[in-house]
Each structure stands twice: as C-alpha cells, then as structure tokens.
CSV table of C-alpha atoms and ligand atoms in Angstrom, one decimal:
chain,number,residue,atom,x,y,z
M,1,UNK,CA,-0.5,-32.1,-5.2
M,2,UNK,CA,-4.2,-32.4,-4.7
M,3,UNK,CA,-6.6,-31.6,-6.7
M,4,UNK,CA,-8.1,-29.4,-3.1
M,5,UNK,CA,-4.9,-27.7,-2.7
M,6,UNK,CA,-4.9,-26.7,-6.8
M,7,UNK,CA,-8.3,-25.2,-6.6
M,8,UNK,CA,-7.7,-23.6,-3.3
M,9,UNK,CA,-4.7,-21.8,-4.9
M,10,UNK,CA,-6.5,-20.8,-8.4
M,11,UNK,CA,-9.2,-19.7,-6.2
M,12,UNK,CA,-7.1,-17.4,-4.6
M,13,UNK,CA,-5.4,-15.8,-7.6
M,14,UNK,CA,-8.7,-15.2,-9.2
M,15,UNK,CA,-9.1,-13.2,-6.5
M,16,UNK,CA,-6.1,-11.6,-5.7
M,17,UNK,CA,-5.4,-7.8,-7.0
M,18,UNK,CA,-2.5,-5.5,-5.9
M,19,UNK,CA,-2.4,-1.7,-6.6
M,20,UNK,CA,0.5,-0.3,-7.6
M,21,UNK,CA,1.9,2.8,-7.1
M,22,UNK,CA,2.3,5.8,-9.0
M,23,UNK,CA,5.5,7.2,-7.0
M,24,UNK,CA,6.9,3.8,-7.4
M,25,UNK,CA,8.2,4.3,-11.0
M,26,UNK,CA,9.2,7.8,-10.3
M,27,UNK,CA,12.4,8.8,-9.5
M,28,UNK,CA,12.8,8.8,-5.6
M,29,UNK,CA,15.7,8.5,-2.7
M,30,UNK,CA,16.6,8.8,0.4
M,31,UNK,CA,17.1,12.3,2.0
M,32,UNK,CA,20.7,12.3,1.5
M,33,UNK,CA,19.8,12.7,-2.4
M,34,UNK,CA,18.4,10.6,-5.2
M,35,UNK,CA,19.8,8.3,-7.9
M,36,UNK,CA,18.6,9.1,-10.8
M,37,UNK,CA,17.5,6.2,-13.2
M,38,UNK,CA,17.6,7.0,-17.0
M,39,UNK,CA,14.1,4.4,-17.5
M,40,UNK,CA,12.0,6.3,-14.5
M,41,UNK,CA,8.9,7.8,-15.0
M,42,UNK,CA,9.0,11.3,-15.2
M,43,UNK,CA,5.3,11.9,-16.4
M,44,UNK,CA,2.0,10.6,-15.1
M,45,UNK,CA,1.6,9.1,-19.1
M,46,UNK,CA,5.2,7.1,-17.9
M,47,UNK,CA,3.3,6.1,-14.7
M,48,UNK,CA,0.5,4.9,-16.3
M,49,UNK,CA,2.8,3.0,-19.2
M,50,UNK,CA,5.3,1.6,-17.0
M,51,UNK,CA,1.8,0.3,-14.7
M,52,UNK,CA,-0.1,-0.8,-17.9
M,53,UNK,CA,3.1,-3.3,-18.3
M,54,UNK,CA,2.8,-4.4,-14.9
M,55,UNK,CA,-0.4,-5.8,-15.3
M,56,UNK,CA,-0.5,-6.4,-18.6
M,57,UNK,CA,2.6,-9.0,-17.5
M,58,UNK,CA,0.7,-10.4,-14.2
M,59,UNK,CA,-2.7,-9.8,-14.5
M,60,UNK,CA,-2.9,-8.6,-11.3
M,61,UNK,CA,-2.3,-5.2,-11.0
M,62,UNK,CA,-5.7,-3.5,-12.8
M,63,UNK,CA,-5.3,-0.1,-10.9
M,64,UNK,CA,-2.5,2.3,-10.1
M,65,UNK,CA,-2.4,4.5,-6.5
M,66,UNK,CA,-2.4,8.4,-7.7
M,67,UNK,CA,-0.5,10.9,-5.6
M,68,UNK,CA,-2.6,14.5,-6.2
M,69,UNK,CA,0.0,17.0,-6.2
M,70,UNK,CA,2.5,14.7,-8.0
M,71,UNK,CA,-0.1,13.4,-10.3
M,72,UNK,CA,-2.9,15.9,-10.6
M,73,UNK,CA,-0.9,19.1,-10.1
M,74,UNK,CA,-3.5,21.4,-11.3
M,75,UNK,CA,-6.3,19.0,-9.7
M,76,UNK,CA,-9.9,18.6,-11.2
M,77,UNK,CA,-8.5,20.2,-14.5
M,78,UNK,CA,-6.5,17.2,-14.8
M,79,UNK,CA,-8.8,14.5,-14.0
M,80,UNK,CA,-9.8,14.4,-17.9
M,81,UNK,CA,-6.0,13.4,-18.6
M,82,UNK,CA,-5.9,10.7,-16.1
M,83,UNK,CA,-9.3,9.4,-17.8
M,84,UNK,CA,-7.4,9.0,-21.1
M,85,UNK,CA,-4.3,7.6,-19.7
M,86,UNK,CA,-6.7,5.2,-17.9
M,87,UNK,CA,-8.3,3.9,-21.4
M,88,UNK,CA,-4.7,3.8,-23.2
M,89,UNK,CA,-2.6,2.0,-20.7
M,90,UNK,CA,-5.7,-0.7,-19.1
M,91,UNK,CA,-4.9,0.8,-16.0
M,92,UNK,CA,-7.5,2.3,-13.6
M,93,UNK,CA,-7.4,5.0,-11.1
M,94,UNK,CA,-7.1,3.3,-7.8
M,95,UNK,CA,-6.9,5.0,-3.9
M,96,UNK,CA,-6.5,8.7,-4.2
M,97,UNK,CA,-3.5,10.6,-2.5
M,98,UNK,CA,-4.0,13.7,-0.9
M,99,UNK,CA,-0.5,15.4,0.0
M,100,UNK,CA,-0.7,17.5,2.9
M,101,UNK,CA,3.1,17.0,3.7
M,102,UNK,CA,5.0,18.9,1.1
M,103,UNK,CA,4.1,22.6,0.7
M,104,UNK,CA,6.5,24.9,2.8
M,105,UNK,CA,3.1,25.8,4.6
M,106,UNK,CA,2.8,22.4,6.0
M,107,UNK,CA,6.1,22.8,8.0
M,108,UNK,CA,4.5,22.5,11.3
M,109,UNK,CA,1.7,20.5,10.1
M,110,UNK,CA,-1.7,20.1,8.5
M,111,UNK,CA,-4.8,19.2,10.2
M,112,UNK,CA,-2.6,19.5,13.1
M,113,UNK,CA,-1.2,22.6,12.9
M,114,UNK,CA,-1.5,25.3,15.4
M,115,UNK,CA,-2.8,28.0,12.6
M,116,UNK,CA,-6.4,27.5,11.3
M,117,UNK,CA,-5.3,29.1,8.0
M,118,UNK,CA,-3.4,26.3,7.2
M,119,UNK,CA,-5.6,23.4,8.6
M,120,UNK,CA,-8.0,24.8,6.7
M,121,UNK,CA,-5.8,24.7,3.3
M,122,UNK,CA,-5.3,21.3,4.5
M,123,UNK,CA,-9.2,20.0,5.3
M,124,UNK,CA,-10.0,21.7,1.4
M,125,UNK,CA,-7.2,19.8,-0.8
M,126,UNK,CA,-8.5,16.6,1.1
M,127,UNK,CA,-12.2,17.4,0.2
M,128,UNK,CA,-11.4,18.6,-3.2
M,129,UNK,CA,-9.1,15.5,-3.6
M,130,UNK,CA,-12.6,13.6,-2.8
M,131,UNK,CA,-13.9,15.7,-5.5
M,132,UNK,CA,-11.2,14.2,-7.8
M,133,UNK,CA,-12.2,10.3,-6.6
M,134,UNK,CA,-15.5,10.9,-7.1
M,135,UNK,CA,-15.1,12.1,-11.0
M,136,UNK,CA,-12.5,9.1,-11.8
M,137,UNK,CA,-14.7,6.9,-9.8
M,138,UNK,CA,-11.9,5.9,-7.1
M,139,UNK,CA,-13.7,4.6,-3.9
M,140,UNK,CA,-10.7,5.1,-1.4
M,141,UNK,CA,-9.1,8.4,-0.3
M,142,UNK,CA,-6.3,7.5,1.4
M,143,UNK,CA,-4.8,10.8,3.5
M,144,UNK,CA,-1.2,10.3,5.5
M,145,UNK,CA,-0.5,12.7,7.6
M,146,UNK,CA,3.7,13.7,8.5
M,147,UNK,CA,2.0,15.6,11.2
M,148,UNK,CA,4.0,15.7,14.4
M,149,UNK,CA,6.8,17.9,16.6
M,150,UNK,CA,10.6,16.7,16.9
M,151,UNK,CA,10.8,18.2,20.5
M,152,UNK,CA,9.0,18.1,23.9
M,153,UNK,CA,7.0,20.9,25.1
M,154,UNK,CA,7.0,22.5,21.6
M,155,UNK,CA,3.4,21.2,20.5
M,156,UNK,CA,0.2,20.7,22.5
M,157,UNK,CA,-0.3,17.2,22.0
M,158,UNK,CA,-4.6,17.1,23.0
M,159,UNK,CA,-4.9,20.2,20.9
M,160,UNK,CA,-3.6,18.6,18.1
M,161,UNK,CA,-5.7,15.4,18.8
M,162,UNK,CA,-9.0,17.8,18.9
M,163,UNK,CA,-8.1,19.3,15.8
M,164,UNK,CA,-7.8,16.2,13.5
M,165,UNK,CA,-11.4,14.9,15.0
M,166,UNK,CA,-12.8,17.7,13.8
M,167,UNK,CA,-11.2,17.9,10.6
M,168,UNK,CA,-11.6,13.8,9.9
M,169,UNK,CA,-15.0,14.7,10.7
M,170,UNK,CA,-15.6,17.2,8.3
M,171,UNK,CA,-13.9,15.2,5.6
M,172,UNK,CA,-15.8,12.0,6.7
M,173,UNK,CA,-19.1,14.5,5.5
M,174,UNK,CA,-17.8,15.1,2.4
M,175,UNK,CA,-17.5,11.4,1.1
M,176,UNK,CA,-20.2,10.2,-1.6
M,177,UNK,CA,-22.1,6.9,-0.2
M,178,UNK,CA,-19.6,5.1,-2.2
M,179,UNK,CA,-16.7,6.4,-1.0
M,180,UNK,CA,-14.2,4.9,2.3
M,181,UNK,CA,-11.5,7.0,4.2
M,182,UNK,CA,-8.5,5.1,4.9
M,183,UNK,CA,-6.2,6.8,7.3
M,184,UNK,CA,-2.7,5.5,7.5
M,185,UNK,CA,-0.4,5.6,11.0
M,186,UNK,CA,3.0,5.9,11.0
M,187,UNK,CA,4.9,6.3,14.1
M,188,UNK,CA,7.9,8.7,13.5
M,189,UNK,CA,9.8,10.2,10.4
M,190,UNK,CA,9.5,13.0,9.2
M,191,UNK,CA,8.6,13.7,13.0
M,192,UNK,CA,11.3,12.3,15.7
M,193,UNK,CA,9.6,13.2,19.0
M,194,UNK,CA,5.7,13.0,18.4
M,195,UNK,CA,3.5,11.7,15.4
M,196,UNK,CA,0.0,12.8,15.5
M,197,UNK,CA,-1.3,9.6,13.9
M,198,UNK,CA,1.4,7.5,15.2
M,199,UNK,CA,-0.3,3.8,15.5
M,200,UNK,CA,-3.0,1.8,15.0
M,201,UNK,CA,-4.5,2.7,18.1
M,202,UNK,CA,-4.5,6.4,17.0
M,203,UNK,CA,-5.7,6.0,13.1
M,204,UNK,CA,-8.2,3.5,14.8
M,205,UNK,CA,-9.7,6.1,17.3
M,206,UNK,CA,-9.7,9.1,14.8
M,207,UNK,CA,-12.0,6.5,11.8
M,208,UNK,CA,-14.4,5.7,14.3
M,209,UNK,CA,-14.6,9.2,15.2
M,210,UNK,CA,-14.6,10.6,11.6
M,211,UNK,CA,-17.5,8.1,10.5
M,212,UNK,CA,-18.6,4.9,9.4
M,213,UNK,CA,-17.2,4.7,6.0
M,214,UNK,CA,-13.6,5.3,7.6
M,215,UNK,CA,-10.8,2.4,8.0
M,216,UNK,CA,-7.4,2.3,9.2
M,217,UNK,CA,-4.7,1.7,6.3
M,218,UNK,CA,-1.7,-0.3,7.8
M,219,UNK,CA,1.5,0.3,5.8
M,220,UNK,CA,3.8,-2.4,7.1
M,221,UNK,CA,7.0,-0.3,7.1
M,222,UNK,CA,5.2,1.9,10.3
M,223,UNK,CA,6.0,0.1,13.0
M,224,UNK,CA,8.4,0.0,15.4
M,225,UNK,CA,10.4,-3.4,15.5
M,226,UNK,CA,9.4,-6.7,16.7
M,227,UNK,CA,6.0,-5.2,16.7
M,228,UNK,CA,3.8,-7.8,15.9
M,229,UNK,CA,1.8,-6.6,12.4
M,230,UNK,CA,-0.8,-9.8,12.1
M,231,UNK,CA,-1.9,-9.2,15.7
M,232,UNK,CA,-3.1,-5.3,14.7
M,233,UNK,CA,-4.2,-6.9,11.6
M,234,UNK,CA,-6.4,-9.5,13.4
M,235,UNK,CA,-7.9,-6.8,15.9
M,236,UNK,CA,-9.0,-4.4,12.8
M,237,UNK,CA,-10.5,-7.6,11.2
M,238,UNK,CA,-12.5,-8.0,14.4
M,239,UNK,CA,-13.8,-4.7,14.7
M,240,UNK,CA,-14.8,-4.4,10.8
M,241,UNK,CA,-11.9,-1.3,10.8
M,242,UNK,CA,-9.6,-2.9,8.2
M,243,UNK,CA,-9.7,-1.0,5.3
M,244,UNK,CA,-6.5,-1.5,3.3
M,245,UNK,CA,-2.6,-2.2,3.3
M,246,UNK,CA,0.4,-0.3,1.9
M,247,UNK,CA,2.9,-3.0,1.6
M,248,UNK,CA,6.9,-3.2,1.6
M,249,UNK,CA,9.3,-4.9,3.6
M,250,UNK,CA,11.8,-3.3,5.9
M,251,UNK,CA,14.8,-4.0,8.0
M,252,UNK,CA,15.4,-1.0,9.9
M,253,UNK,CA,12.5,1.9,9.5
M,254,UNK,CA,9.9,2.8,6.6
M,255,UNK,CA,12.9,1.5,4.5
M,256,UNK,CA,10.0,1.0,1.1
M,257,UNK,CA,12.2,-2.4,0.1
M,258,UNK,CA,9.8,-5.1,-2.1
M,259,UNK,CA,7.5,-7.1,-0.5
M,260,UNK,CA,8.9,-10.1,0.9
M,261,UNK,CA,12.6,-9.1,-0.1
M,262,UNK,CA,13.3,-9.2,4.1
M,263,UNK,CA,10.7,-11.0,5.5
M,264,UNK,CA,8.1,-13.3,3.9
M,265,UNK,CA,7.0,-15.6,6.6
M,266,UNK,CA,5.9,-11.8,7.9
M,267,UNK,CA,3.6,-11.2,4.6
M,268,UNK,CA,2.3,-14.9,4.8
M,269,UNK,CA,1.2,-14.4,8.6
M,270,UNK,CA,-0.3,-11.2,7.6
M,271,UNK,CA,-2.3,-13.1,4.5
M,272,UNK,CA,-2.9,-16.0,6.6
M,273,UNK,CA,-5.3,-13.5,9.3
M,274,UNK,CA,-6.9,-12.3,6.4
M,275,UNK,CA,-8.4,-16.2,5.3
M,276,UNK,CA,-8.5,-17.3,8.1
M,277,UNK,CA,-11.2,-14.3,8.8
M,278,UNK,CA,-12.6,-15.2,5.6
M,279,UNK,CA,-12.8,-19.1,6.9
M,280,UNK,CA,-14.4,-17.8,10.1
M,281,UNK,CA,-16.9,-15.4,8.6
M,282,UNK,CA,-17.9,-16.9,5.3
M,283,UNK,CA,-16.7,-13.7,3.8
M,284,UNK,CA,-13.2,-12.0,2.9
M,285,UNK,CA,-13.5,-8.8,4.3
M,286,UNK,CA,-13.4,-5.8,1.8
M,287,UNK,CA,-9.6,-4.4,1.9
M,288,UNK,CA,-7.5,-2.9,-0.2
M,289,UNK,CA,-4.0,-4.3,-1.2
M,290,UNK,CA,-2.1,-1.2,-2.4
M,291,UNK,CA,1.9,-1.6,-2.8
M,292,UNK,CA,4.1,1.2,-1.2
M,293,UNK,CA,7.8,1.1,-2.1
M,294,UNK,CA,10.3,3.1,-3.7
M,295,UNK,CA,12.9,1.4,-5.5
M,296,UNK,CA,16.0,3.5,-5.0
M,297,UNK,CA,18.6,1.2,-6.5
M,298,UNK,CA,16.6,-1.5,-8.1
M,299,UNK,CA,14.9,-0.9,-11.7
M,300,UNK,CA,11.7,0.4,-10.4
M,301,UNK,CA,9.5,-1.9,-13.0
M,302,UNK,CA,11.6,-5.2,-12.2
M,303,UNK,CA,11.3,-4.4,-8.7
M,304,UNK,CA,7.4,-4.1,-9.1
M,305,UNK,CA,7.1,-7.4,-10.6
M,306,UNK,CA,8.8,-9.0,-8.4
M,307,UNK,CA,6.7,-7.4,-5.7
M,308,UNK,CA,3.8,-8.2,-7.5
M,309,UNK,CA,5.0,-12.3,-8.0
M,310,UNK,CA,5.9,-12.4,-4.4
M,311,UNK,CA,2.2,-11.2,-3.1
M,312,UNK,CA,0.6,-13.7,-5.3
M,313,UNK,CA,3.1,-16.2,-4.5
M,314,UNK,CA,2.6,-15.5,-0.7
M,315,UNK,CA,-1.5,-14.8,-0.7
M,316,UNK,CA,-1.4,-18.3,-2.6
M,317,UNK,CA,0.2,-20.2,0.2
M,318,UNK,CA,-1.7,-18.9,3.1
M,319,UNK,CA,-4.7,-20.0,0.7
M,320,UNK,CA,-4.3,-23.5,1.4
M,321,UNK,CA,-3.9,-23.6,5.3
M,322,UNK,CA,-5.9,-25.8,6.6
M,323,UNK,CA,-8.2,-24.1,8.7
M,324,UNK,CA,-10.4,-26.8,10.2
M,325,UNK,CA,-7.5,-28.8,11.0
M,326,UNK,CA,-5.6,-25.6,12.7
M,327,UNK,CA,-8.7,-24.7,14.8
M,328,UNK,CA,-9.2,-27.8,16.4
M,329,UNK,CA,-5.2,-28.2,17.1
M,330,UNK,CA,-5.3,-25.2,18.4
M,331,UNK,CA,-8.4,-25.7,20.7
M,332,UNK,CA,-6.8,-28.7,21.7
M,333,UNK,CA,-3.5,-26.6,22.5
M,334,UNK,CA,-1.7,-28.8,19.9
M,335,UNK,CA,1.5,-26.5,19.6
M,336,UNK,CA,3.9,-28.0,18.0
M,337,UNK,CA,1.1,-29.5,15.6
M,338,UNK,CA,-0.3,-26.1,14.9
M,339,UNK,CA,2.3,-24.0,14.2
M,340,UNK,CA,3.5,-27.2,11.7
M,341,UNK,CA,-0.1,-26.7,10.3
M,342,UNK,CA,0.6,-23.3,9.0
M,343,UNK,CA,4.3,-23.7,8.2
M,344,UNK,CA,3.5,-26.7,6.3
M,345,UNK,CA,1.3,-24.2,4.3
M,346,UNK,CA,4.1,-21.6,3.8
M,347,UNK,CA,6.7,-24.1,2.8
M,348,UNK,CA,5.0,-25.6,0.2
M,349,UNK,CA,6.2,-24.4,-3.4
M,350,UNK,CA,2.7,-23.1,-5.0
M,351,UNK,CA,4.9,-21.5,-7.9
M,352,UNK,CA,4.2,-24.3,-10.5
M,353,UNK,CA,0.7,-24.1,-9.8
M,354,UNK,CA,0.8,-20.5,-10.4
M,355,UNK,CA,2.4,-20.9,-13.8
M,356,UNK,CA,-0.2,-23.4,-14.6
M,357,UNK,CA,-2.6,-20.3,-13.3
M,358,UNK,CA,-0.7,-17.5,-16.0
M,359,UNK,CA,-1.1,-19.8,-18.7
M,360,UNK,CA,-4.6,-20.4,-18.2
M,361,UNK,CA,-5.1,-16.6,-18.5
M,362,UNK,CA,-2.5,-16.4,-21.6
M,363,UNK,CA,-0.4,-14.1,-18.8
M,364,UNK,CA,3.4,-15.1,-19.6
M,365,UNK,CA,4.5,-17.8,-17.1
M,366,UNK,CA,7.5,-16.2,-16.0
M,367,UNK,CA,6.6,-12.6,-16.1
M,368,UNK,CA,10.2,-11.2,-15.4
M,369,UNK,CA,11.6,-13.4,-18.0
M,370,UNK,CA,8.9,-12.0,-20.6
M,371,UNK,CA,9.9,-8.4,-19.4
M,372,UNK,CA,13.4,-8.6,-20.3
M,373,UNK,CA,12.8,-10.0,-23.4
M,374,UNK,CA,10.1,-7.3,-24.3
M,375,UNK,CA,12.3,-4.6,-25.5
M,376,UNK,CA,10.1,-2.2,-23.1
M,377,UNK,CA,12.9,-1.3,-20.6
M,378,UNK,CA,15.5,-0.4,-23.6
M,379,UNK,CA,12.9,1.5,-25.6
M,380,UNK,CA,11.7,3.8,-22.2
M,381,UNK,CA,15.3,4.4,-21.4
M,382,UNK,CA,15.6,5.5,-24.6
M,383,UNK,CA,13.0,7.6,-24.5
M,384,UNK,CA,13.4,9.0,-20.9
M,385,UNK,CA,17.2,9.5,-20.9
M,386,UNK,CA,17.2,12.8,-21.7
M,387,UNK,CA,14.4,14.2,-19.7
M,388,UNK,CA,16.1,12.4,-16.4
M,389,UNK,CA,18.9,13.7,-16.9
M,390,UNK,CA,17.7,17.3,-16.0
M,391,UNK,CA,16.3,16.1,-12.9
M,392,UNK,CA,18.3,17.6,-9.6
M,393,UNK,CA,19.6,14.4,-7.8
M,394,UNK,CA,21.0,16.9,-5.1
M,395,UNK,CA,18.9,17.3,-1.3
M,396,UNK,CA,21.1,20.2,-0.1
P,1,RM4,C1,4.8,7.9,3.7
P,1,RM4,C2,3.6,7.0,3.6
P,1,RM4,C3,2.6,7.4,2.6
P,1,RM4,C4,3.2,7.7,1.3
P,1,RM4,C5,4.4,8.7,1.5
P,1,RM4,C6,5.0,9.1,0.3
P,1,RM4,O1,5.8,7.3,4.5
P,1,RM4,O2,3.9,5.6,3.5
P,1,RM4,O3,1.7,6.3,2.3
P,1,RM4,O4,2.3,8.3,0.5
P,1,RM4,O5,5.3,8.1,2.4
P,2,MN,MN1,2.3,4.2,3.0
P,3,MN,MN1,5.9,5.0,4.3
C-alpha cells in the first residue's frame, strides 16, 4: 500500500456523506402486505433515533431524507418538532419529500392529472413543502411523481407533458436562491403502460424547462434492465444536470435491496464517473448521495449500516483509479489495459484502510460489530413492540 493510494482513500472518506432515509426504518412491504418488525420506527422521534445511530456509528450519515406527509403530517406546524429531534439525535433535515402519490385524490395523477382542482392541490403541497425546506434550512426538494396511465388511449400523453412544464415552472419560482429541485424518473410501477416522468430524458427536459436551480435525481432501481446507469450518469455530469442519487440495488424492478447487495461493480462504475468528472474538471460536482431502500425482511438499521459501509467502501475504491494512467490507455485504445486500470482499482481491498480511517475519527472500526453489542436494537424492540403490533400488516 502506498502512501498515494492511503491519502487518496482518506481523502475520499472525508468527503463522502450519504443521506439516509426516513421511510427506511419504517415499517414497509411489498403490495401483497407488510411484515411487521417489532424494532421499526413507528414515529418520526424513532426515525430520527434509529438515524442518529447510523451516523453516530459511521460518521457518515449527518442528515436524514423527510417524507412530508409521513413525517410532517400536519406540515409547517410540525417543522418545530423536527428542529428538536434534529438537536437531540445529531441528525439534520436533509432533501425534503413531497408526496403527491398517496391521497385517494391522486388516483389519476398529480401535476398530470386531467382535473386542475387536483393539479393544483398538487403544485401547493409542493410549494408549501418548499416552505417547510426553507424553515429547516433543507436545500433540496426532491418531488417523485407515480404519475402515469396503465392503458392506451386512456390519457393524453402531450397534455400531460404541458401540464407538468407549467407546474415545474411555477414550483421552480417558488424556490429561495438557496434552494435546487431534484426531479426523479422512474419508468413504470405504480403505472404499467405510461409514466409521465419515465426516464432521464424526460426528468432532464422538464429541469431545464422548470429553471436553473433544477436537476435530475437518478434513483438506480428506475431503470429498465441492462440499461446502462453510468452512461446517464456521465451525460448529466456533462450538461451540469446532475443533482443527486437515490441508491439501492435491484435484481428485477425498483426492488429497494442495499446498496451493493446485487451488484457492486455497478455502484463502483457509477462512483468511478463521478471522479473521474472531478479529475477532468478540478471540481466534484455538487450532488446529493441520498439512500432509497426499504428493508422488508432485513433489520432495517443493520441493513442501513451495511448500506452505509458498502458506499464508503465502494466511493473509496473508485477514489484511487488512476486517472492519468486510464486517459492515456484509453486514448491510445489500450483495452485490455484499461478496463484492468479500473478493475485493478475495484479489486483492491480498501477496508483496512478504512478502519484505519474510523479510528482516526474515534468511529468504531467495525460499525456492525459495535451495533450489536450496543444494546440499542434490544432496548428499541423493547420499547416499540407494543406499538407495532397494532400496525395492519394486511394490503387487502
Ligand atoms: C418511489 C421513489 C421515491 C420514493 C417512493 C416512496 O419508488 O423511489 O423516491 O420516495 O418510492
Ligand atoms: Mn427514489
Ligand atoms: Mn423507487
């Protein structure tokens, strides 16, 4: 190990942050029902615990994503709350979530839907959900829409297009100076014949028409397969529309597993665009890593630390590419020598130089290890038994 590749790596943990999110420690499932889990959060002071433990174990988690309606039911009123959640737990506010998918109104859509009444319900939960960022200080408001028809001919496909411009538009005015609208795509589910915002082409088209201080969000479980995610990744970089990542693994659809669980050499490409952009420009460019996952069968804070390991694990290896060396073999159309040039990078094992990195910042080296000795998982379920075992695991 050189002393380079060491500094290279601590660089890049310095630097590395992942959000987590709030729904994460919630109870979740799949829509053939839930499983409930006795230690799941069932309050937004759980969230902000079970997220305060995260961090306070890895050091890199300092802000937690917030879901409005799940979080903030009753909206600015509880903002206050969050800010004293926020100061117990160590744990900021991070991206802001409108929900614009779960009211019975929203059936047939939100900023899409054929009846202004409700595109207009939709448009002011978004603004006032801006209102909400602004008071907790949260730069990114971070909108996905489940917009979208399940059969041909039943939806006007242009009409619907015209109607989120305008309404990105009007939420684009609304931002402070401060502020960034990330809009995520997501090509099907819950809609199986036609998403509104269904790729990066679409979410890419609708920022640049919303505004300068919107960006595309890529969540890496909407795609379809085989797609190719560090291509998009690299041609948002180029065009300064990058503004933030959801991140899971997947096998099949938006399956929410932990990062890496799947596919890491995936993550590590994904990483790898990002420095080498930073290489290129002399600057990493300003995006968000947020983690999107629900942990169905998996304890949902084990599952975030490993998640949160395995991103710091894989930014750290796609840190030390050699980027001077991979330029010229690749303008010299080196293959074989090229692609070894970043697989090299990938293989090596940065983990002991991570433990070194935990020490350094009196973080436990082996976070999971210090997690189940901590007594925290025994004392929650404990404490939340009861409460989650009122909660409907049923869909029908
Ligand atoms: C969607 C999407 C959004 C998330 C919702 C709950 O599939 O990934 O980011 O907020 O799920
Ligand atoms: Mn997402
Ligand atoms: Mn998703």
């Amino acid at each position: 190990m050189t002393d380079k590749l060491e500094s290279l790596i601590y660089e890049a943990l310095e630097r590395f942050n992942i959000e987590l999110p709030s729904w994460g420690f919630a109870n979740t499932g799949t829509r053939f029902g839930k499983f409930i889990q006795p230690a799941a959060a069932v309050t937004i002071e759980d969230k902000f615990s079970d997220a305060g433990q995260v961090h306070a174990l890895t050091g890199a988690c300092p802000t937690i994503a917030l879901h409005v309606q799940w979080d903030l039911p009753k909206g600015l009123e509880d903002v206050a709350h969050v800010q004293r959640l926020a100061q117990r737990y160590g744990v900021q506010p991070g991206s802001i979530n409108p929900n614009v998918f779960q009211d019975q109104e929203y059936k047939y859509g939100s900023l899409g839907n054929p009846d202004p009444t409700i595109r207009k319900r939709a448009l002011d939960h978004i603004l006032e959900c801006i209102g909400i960022a602004e008071t907790l200080g949260c730069r990114d408001i971070a909108p996905w829409f489940a917009d979208g028809s399940n059969y041909p001919g039943t939806q006007s496909i242009r009409n619907r297009i015209a109607w989120f411009e305008d309404a990105l538009r009007r939420i684009h005015a609304g931002l402070t100076p401060q502020q960034r609208l990330l809009i995520e795509y997501k090509p099907f589910e819950p809609a199986f014949y036609h998403t509104d915002v269904a790729d990066w082409g679409m979410a890419f088209l609708l920022a640049r028409n919303a505004g300068p201080q919107a960006y595309v969000l890529v969540d890496t479980g909407h795609h379809y397969q085989a797609q190719n995610i560090e291509q998009i990744v690299a041609w948002l970089l180029h065009h300064r529309m990058m503004g933030g990542f959801h991140f899971n693994d997947r096998r099949y659809a938006d399956d929410d597993l932990t990062l890496g669980s799947i596919d890491p050499y995936q993550i590590f490409r994904i990483f790898h665009e990002m420095h080498s952009y930073a290489w290129q420009t002399g600057h990493f460019a300003d995006v968000a890593y947020m983690i999107d996952q629900s942990h169905n069968l998996k304890g949902k804070l084990e599952a975030m630390i490993q998640t949160v390991c395995t991103a710091q694990e894989l930014y750290a290896k796609a840190a030390i590419v050699d980027h001077v060396r991979l330029a010229s073999l690749q303008d010299t159309c080196s293959l074989v020598e090229a692609e070894e040039c970043l697989r090299v990078a990938f293989w090596h094992d940065v983990r002991p130089i991570l433990r070194e990195w935990r020490r350094s910042h009196g973080l436990p080296e082996d976070p999971m290890h210090t997690f189940r000795e901590s007594g925290y998982l025994e004392r929650i379920t404990a404490e939340r038994r009861s409460r989650n075992a009122t909660i409907a695991s049923t869909y029908a």
